[in-house]
Amino acid sequence: MDAQSKEVDALVQKITGLHAAIAKLPSLSPSPDVDALFTDLVTACVPPSPVDVTKLAPEAQAMREGLIRLCSEAEGKLEAHYSDMLAAFDNPLDHLGVFPYYSNYINLSKLEYELLARYVPGGIAPARVAFIGSGPLPFSSYVLAARHLPDTVFDNYDLCGAANDRASRLFRADKDVGARMSFHTADVADLTDELATYDVVFLAALVGMAAEDKAKVIAHLGAHMADGAALVVRSAHGARGFLYPIVDPQDIGRGGFEVLAVCHPDDDVVNSVIIAQKSNDVHEYGLGSGRGGRYARGTVVPVVSPPCRFGEMVADVTQKREEFAKAEVAF
């Protein structure tokens, strides 16, 4: 076994052990034990790794799929917990920093905005944006609205009515961003005509966790979004694929889009970002024809990979773990 194979094998064994420990937890609600295990998991997954999680053995692949579901459940509980904490303030938006990972959302949203501005032909000045899978802490929409898109209206969609109720409470005292933010309880599969009204659609990482489900969601968006509208898809790369689903850019192309850029950050921004645009010729050839969308403009997708800040990131994860523990005690 060569050195790279040994590295991958050791990582899979470590992740398997963490999965087993997480699966035994009586609850995934925020607690010192939950926080410690997920911090260990993130710390193990974020460094650059040669692992290709799509080529794991069947047993490891099943473990990974189960782990992503546990991560999704834990993330939902964590966000609900902090949304309730923030709602206790007179103006919740003045206290977003109490969430230990708020800076990650700032950096991810900044990256997405910059990629859109750079790679969408003609730049972007969207009148309306949809965020699919916004959850109880819609930080991405807020950061984009407050810092990058000051004139844009945001429609946030989530399957969970309770998540939308929590999210809406955070904007009750804000007369600017709050006036441009609305929340809708809906399955993306039930959205049709309204999708054609958006200039940009963001697809959250955990909407459609299985590859085939994600492909169906993207194809649905391709069937109903307006020609020329931009799509931002959150994915994962390397060992980060143990935390979030990996999206194949070819599935985006087959869904009726032209893939413009793929970015695999290697800092504390965990998600990869794929920028695409609704292809004008999807109506001519139809979805699934292989000609309705293209993998990229020309022959090569620009792959943007920021410089690695792993040392800084590990320190940041440790700091956030301490901040999380302090916030739990305060709460």
Short mmCIF file of C-alpha atoms in Angstrom, two decimals:
data_model
loop_
_atom_site.label_atom_id
_atom_site.label_comp_id
_atom_site.label_asym_id
_atom_site.label_seq_id
_atom_site.Cartn_x
_atom_site.Cartn_y
_atom_site.Cartn_z
CA MET A 1 0.00 0.00 0.00
CA ASP A 2 1.51 3.34 -1.04
CA ALA A 3 1.66 6.40 1.21
CA GLN A 4 -1.42 8.04 -0.34
CA SER A 5 -3.51 4.91 0.09
CA LYS A 6 -2.39 4.63 3.71
CA GLU A 7 -3.39 8.25 4.30
CA VAL A 8 -6.84 7.66 2.83
CA ASP A 9 -7.29 4.41 4.78
CA ALA A 10 -6.33 6.12 8.06
CA LEU A 11 -8.74 8.97 7.38
CA VAL A 12 -11.63 6.63 6.58
CA GLN A 13 -10.96 4.68 9.78
CA LYS A 14 -10.94 7.89 11.82
CA ILE A 15 -14.16 9.15 10.23
CA THR A 16 -15.77 5.73 10.74
CA GLY A 17 -14.95 5.90 14.44
CA LEU A 18 -16.37 9.40 14.76
CA HIS A 19 -19.51 8.33 12.91
CA ALA A 20 -20.00 5.45 15.34
CA ALA A 21 -19.58 7.77 18.32
CA ILE A 22 -21.97 10.38 16.91
CA ALA A 23 -24.57 7.73 16.07
CA LYS A 24 -24.57 6.62 19.73
CA LEU A 25 -25.37 10.07 21.08
CA PRO A 26 -28.80 10.20 22.75
CA SER A 27 -29.45 13.58 21.11
CA LEU A 28 -27.85 15.79 18.49
CA SER A 29 -28.99 18.99 20.17
CA PRO A 30 -26.11 21.30 21.17
CA SER A 31 -24.19 20.02 24.19
CA PRO A 32 -20.52 19.67 25.16
CA ASP A 33 -20.41 16.06 23.91
CA VAL A 34 -22.08 16.90 20.58
CA ASP A 35 -19.88 19.95 20.11
CA ALA A 36 -16.68 18.02 20.85
CA LEU A 37 -17.44 15.20 18.39
CA PHE A 38 -18.47 17.47 15.54
CA THR A 39 -15.48 19.73 16.11
CA ASP A 40 -13.24 16.65 15.85
CA LEU A 41 -15.09 15.63 12.68
CA VAL A 42 -14.70 19.01 11.01
CA THR A 43 -11.05 19.22 12.03
CA ALA A 44 -10.45 15.82 10.42
CA CYS A 45 -12.29 16.66 7.21
CA VAL A 46 -11.24 20.17 6.27
CA PRO A 47 -7.51 19.71 5.50
CA PRO A 48 -6.61 18.92 1.86
CA SER A 49 -6.88 15.17 1.30
CA PRO A 50 -6.35 12.78 -1.62
CA VAL A 51 -9.55 10.89 -0.75
CA ASP A 52 -12.25 10.62 -3.42
CA VAL A 53 -15.36 9.84 -1.42
CA THR A 54 -17.28 8.89 -4.56
CA LYS A 55 -14.95 5.88 -4.97
CA LEU A 56 -15.18 4.50 -1.44
CA ALA A 57 -15.99 0.84 -0.83
CA PRO A 58 -19.73 0.16 -0.38
CA GLU A 59 -19.48 -0.11 3.41
CA ALA A 60 -17.61 3.18 3.70
CA GLN A 61 -20.01 4.81 1.24
CA ALA A 62 -22.97 3.76 3.38
CA MET A 63 -21.20 5.15 6.45
CA ARG A 64 -20.62 8.45 4.65
CA GLU A 65 -24.27 8.74 3.62
CA GLY A 66 -25.37 8.09 7.19
CA LEU A 67 -22.87 10.61 8.51
CA ILE A 68 -24.13 13.35 6.17
CA ARG A 69 -27.66 12.74 7.44
CA LEU A 70 -26.44 13.05 11.04
CA CYS A 71 -24.57 16.24 10.15
CA SER A 72 -27.72 17.64 8.59
CA GLU A 73 -29.80 16.86 11.66
CA ALA A 74 -27.19 18.30 14.02
CA GLU A 75 -26.82 21.44 11.91
CA GLY A 76 -30.58 21.97 11.98
CA LYS A 77 -30.70 21.64 15.75
CA LEU A 78 -27.70 23.92 16.20
CA GLU A 79 -29.25 26.62 14.00
CA ALA A 80 -32.63 26.35 15.73
CA HIS A 81 -30.92 26.67 19.12
CA TYR A 82 -29.05 29.82 18.16
CA SER A 83 -32.00 31.29 16.31
CA ASP A 84 -34.02 31.07 19.54
CA MET A 85 -31.11 32.60 21.45
CA LEU A 86 -30.88 35.52 19.02
CA ALA A 87 -34.64 36.08 19.02
CA ALA A 88 -34.44 37.00 22.71
CA PHE A 89 -32.60 40.23 21.84
CA ASP A 90 -34.48 43.42 20.97
CA ASN A 91 -32.65 43.57 17.63
CA PRO A 92 -31.31 40.10 16.84
CA LEU A 93 -29.27 41.32 13.86
CA ASP A 94 -27.03 43.30 16.22
CA HIS A 95 -25.90 40.09 17.93
CA LEU A 96 -25.23 37.62 15.11
CA GLY A 97 -21.66 37.19 16.34
CA VAL A 98 -22.89 35.00 19.21
CA PHE A 99 -23.12 32.19 16.66
CA PRO A 100 -19.65 30.61 16.67
CA TYR A 101 -19.53 30.09 12.90
CA TYR A 102 -21.01 33.38 11.73
CA SER A 103 -17.68 34.46 10.21
CA ASN A 104 -17.78 31.36 7.99
CA TYR A 105 -21.05 32.58 6.48
CA ILE A 106 -19.53 36.02 5.94
CA ASN A 107 -16.62 34.48 4.05
CA LEU A 108 -18.74 32.02 2.06
CA SER A 109 -21.22 34.69 0.96
CA LYS A 110 -18.39 37.02 0.00
CA LEU A 111 -16.83 34.25 -2.08
CA GLU A 112 -20.14 33.48 -3.81
CA TYR A 113 -20.77 37.13 -4.60
CA GLU A 114 -17.28 37.61 -6.00
CA LEU A 115 -17.57 34.49 -8.15
CA LEU A 116 -20.93 35.66 -9.52
CA ALA A 117 -19.55 39.12 -10.26
CA ARG A 118 -16.49 37.68 -11.99
CA TYR A 119 -17.91 34.82 -14.02
CA VAL A 120 -21.51 35.68 -14.92
CA PRO A 121 -21.33 37.52 -18.26
CA GLY A 122 -22.13 41.19 -17.79
CA GLY A 123 -21.83 40.93 -14.00
CA ILE A 124 -24.80 40.82 -11.65
CA ALA A 125 -27.27 43.36 -10.33
CA PRO A 126 -30.17 41.09 -9.38
CA ALA A 127 -33.56 42.52 -8.54
CA ARG A 128 -34.75 39.25 -6.99
CA VAL A 129 -32.88 36.32 -5.46
CA ALA A 130 -34.19 32.99 -4.21
CA PHE A 131 -32.42 30.96 -1.56
CA ILE A 132 -33.56 27.33 -1.49
CA GLY A 133 -33.02 25.67 1.90
CA SER A 134 -32.57 28.81 4.02
CA GLY A 135 -33.21 27.23 7.44
CA PRO A 136 -33.80 28.92 10.82
CA LEU A 137 -30.60 31.01 10.57
CA PRO A 138 -30.63 32.59 7.08
CA PHE A 139 -27.16 34.08 7.47
CA SER A 140 -26.27 33.70 3.80
CA SER A 141 -29.24 35.76 2.63
CA TYR A 142 -28.63 38.34 5.32
CA VAL A 143 -24.92 38.78 4.54
CA LEU A 144 -25.59 39.03 0.82
CA ALA A 145 -28.41 41.53 1.36
CA ALA A 146 -26.59 43.67 3.92
CA ARG A 147 -23.07 43.67 2.48
CA HIS A 148 -23.22 42.93 -1.24
CA LEU A 149 -26.71 43.36 -2.72
CA PRO A 150 -28.29 46.39 -1.01
CA ASP A 151 -31.14 46.77 -3.51
CA THR A 152 -32.07 43.11 -3.93
CA VAL A 153 -35.21 41.37 -2.66
CA PHE A 154 -34.65 37.89 -1.17
CA ASP A 155 -37.22 35.09 -1.12
CA ASN A 156 -36.14 32.31 1.24
CA TYR A 157 -37.62 28.84 0.88
CA ASP A 158 -37.53 25.96 3.35
CA LEU A 159 -39.54 22.78 3.84
CA CYS A 160 -39.89 23.44 7.56
CA GLY A 161 -42.47 25.97 8.67
CA ALA A 162 -40.92 26.19 12.14
CA ALA A 163 -37.55 27.09 10.57
CA ASN A 164 -39.19 29.91 8.62
CA ASP A 165 -40.97 31.18 11.73
CA ARG A 166 -37.66 31.29 13.57
CA ALA A 167 -35.92 33.00 10.67
CA SER A 168 -38.57 35.70 10.26
CA ARG A 169 -38.31 36.66 13.95
CA LEU A 170 -34.68 37.68 13.44
CA PHE A 171 -35.68 40.52 11.09
CA ARG A 172 -38.59 41.97 13.06
CA ALA A 173 -36.68 45.09 14.17
CA ASP A 174 -34.85 45.80 10.92
CA LYS A 175 -36.48 48.24 8.50
CA ASP A 176 -33.93 47.82 5.68
CA VAL A 177 -32.91 44.21 5.19
CA GLY A 178 -36.05 43.01 6.94
CA ALA A 179 -38.19 44.79 4.35
CA ARG A 180 -36.37 42.91 1.57
CA MET A 181 -36.54 39.48 3.19
CA SER A 182 -39.47 37.06 2.98
CA PHE A 183 -39.85 33.42 4.00
CA HIS A 184 -41.90 30.71 2.33
CA THR A 185 -42.64 27.14 3.40
CA ALA A 186 -42.44 25.03 0.24
CA ASP A 187 -40.79 22.06 -1.44
CA VAL A 188 -38.62 23.18 -4.33
CA ALA A 189 -40.34 20.52 -6.44
CA ASP A 190 -43.57 22.49 -6.07
CA LEU A 191 -42.06 25.78 -7.27
CA THR A 192 -42.66 26.45 -10.97
CA ASP A 193 -43.67 29.86 -12.34
CA GLU A 194 -42.11 31.74 -9.43
CA LEU A 195 -38.67 30.36 -10.29
CA ALA A 196 -38.73 32.28 -13.57
CA THR A 197 -38.89 35.57 -11.65
CA TYR A 198 -35.43 35.27 -10.06
CA ASP A 199 -32.16 36.59 -11.43
CA VAL A 200 -30.12 34.34 -9.12
CA VAL A 201 -31.05 31.14 -7.29
CA PHE A 202 -28.92 29.75 -4.45
CA LEU A 203 -29.18 26.02 -3.69
CA ALA A 204 -28.14 25.10 -0.15
CA ALA A 205 -25.76 22.18 0.34
CA LEU A 206 -28.25 19.95 2.15
CA VAL A 207 -31.15 20.28 -0.30
CA GLY A 208 -31.21 16.85 -1.98
CA MET A 209 -28.63 14.90 0.00
CA ALA A 210 -28.41 11.89 -2.33
CA ALA A 211 -26.77 12.48 -5.71
CA GLU A 212 -29.87 11.44 -7.64
CA ASP A 213 -32.08 13.72 -5.51
CA LYS A 214 -29.75 16.66 -6.06
CA ALA A 215 -29.76 16.00 -9.82
CA LYS A 216 -33.58 16.01 -9.82
CA VAL A 217 -33.67 19.33 -7.98
CA ILE A 218 -31.21 20.88 -10.43
CA ALA A 219 -33.16 19.56 -13.41
CA HIS A 220 -36.34 21.04 -11.93
CA LEU A 221 -34.64 24.40 -11.56
CA GLY A 222 -33.38 24.13 -15.14
CA ALA A 223 -36.90 23.51 -16.38
CA HIS A 224 -38.37 26.59 -14.69
CA MET A 225 -35.69 29.26 -14.18
CA ALA A 226 -35.45 32.10 -16.68
CA ASP A 227 -32.92 31.94 -19.50
CA GLY A 228 -29.73 33.69 -18.43
CA ALA A 229 -30.49 33.47 -14.69
CA ALA A 230 -27.59 32.39 -12.48
CA LEU A 231 -27.50 29.34 -10.23
CA VAL A 232 -25.19 29.01 -7.22
CA VAL A 233 -24.78 25.43 -5.99
CA ARG A 234 -22.96 24.52 -2.79
CA SER A 235 -20.98 21.31 -2.95
CA ALA A 236 -17.94 19.73 -1.27
CA HIS A 237 -14.51 18.46 -2.24
CA GLY A 238 -12.06 15.91 -0.87
CA ALA A 239 -12.64 14.82 2.72
CA ARG A 240 -15.22 17.58 3.11
CA GLY A 241 -17.46 15.20 1.20
CA PHE A 242 -17.94 13.38 4.51
CA LEU A 243 -19.77 16.48 5.76
CA TYR A 244 -21.80 17.56 2.72
CA PRO A 245 -23.00 16.04 -0.55
CA ILE A 246 -20.75 16.36 -3.58
CA VAL A 247 -22.39 17.77 -6.70
CA ASP A 248 -21.14 16.63 -10.09
CA PRO A 249 -20.88 19.66 -12.42
CA GLN A 250 -21.98 17.38 -15.24
CA ASP A 251 -25.33 16.94 -13.48
CA ILE A 252 -25.67 20.72 -13.54
CA GLY A 253 -24.92 20.74 -17.26
CA ARG A 254 -27.44 17.97 -17.89
CA GLY A 255 -29.98 19.98 -15.90
CA GLY A 256 -29.95 22.75 -18.49
CA PHE A 257 -27.17 24.99 -17.19
CA GLU A 258 -23.81 26.19 -18.38
CA VAL A 259 -21.19 25.72 -15.66
CA LEU A 260 -19.08 28.86 -15.44
CA ALA A 261 -16.80 28.25 -12.46
CA VAL A 262 -16.02 25.73 -9.74
CA CYS A 263 -14.31 26.80 -6.52
CA HIS A 264 -12.84 24.44 -3.90
CA PRO A 265 -11.75 26.59 -0.93
CA ASP A 266 -9.12 25.14 1.35
CA ASP A 267 -9.62 27.49 4.28
CA ASP A 268 -12.42 27.68 6.87
CA VAL A 269 -15.04 27.93 4.11
CA VAL A 270 -16.05 24.27 4.05
CA ASN A 271 -18.35 24.27 1.04
CA SER A 272 -17.27 24.25 -2.57
CA VAL A 273 -19.16 26.66 -4.82
CA ILE A 274 -20.35 26.06 -8.40
CA ILE A 275 -21.52 29.00 -10.50
CA ALA A 276 -23.79 28.23 -13.46
CA GLN A 277 -26.16 30.02 -15.81
CA LYS A 278 -29.43 28.84 -17.30
CA SER A 279 -28.64 27.88 -20.88
CA ASN A 280 -30.70 29.55 -23.60
CA ASP A 281 -30.82 26.42 -25.74
CA VAL A 282 -32.49 24.19 -23.14
CA HIS A 283 -35.86 24.83 -24.77
CA GLU A 284 -34.58 23.76 -28.16
CA TYR A 285 -33.01 20.47 -27.11
CA GLY A 286 -34.80 19.65 -23.86
CA LEU A 287 -33.49 18.46 -20.51
CA GLY A 288 -31.60 15.20 -20.38
CA SER A 289 -30.64 15.37 -24.04
CA GLY A 290 -27.02 16.11 -23.29
CA ARG A 291 -27.38 19.33 -25.29
CA GLY A 292 -29.72 21.33 -23.09
CA GLY A 293 -26.82 22.65 -21.04
CA ARG A 294 -23.07 22.68 -21.26
CA TYR A 295 -20.41 21.74 -18.78
CA ALA A 296 -18.70 25.06 -19.37
CA ARG A 297 -18.33 28.00 -21.64
CA GLY A 298 -15.72 26.72 -24.09
CA THR A 299 -13.89 23.58 -23.05
CA VAL A 300 -12.45 24.29 -19.59
CA VAL A 301 -14.25 25.19 -16.36
CA PRO A 302 -12.31 27.82 -14.40
CA VAL A 303 -11.40 26.15 -11.09
CA VAL A 304 -10.69 28.72 -8.39
CA SER A 305 -8.73 27.47 -5.41
CA PRO A 306 -7.81 30.07 -2.77
CA PRO A 307 -4.45 29.73 -1.00
CA CYS A 308 -4.47 27.20 1.81
CA ARG A 309 -4.77 28.68 5.30
CA PHE A 310 -4.93 25.36 7.13
CA GLY A 311 -2.81 26.52 10.06
CA GLU A 312 -5.03 29.54 10.60
CA MET A 313 -8.12 27.41 10.10
CA VAL A 314 -7.18 24.86 12.77
CA ALA A 315 -6.58 27.68 15.24
CA ASP A 316 -9.93 29.16 14.23
CA VAL A 317 -11.76 25.86 14.79
CA THR A 318 -10.22 25.59 18.27
CA GLN A 319 -11.24 29.16 19.06
CA LYS A 320 -14.78 28.56 17.83
CA ARG A 321 -15.02 25.43 19.98
CA GLU A 322 -14.17 27.55 23.04
CA GLU A 323 -16.65 30.25 21.96
CA PHE A 324 -19.34 27.62 21.49
CA ALA A 325 -18.78 26.24 25.01
CA LYS A 326 -18.94 29.74 26.52
CA ALA A 327 -22.15 30.51 24.61
CA GLU A 328 -23.72 27.27 25.88
CA VAL A 329 -22.88 28.22 29.47
CA ALA A 330 -24.25 31.74 28.97
CA PHE A 331 -27.44 30.43 27.46
#
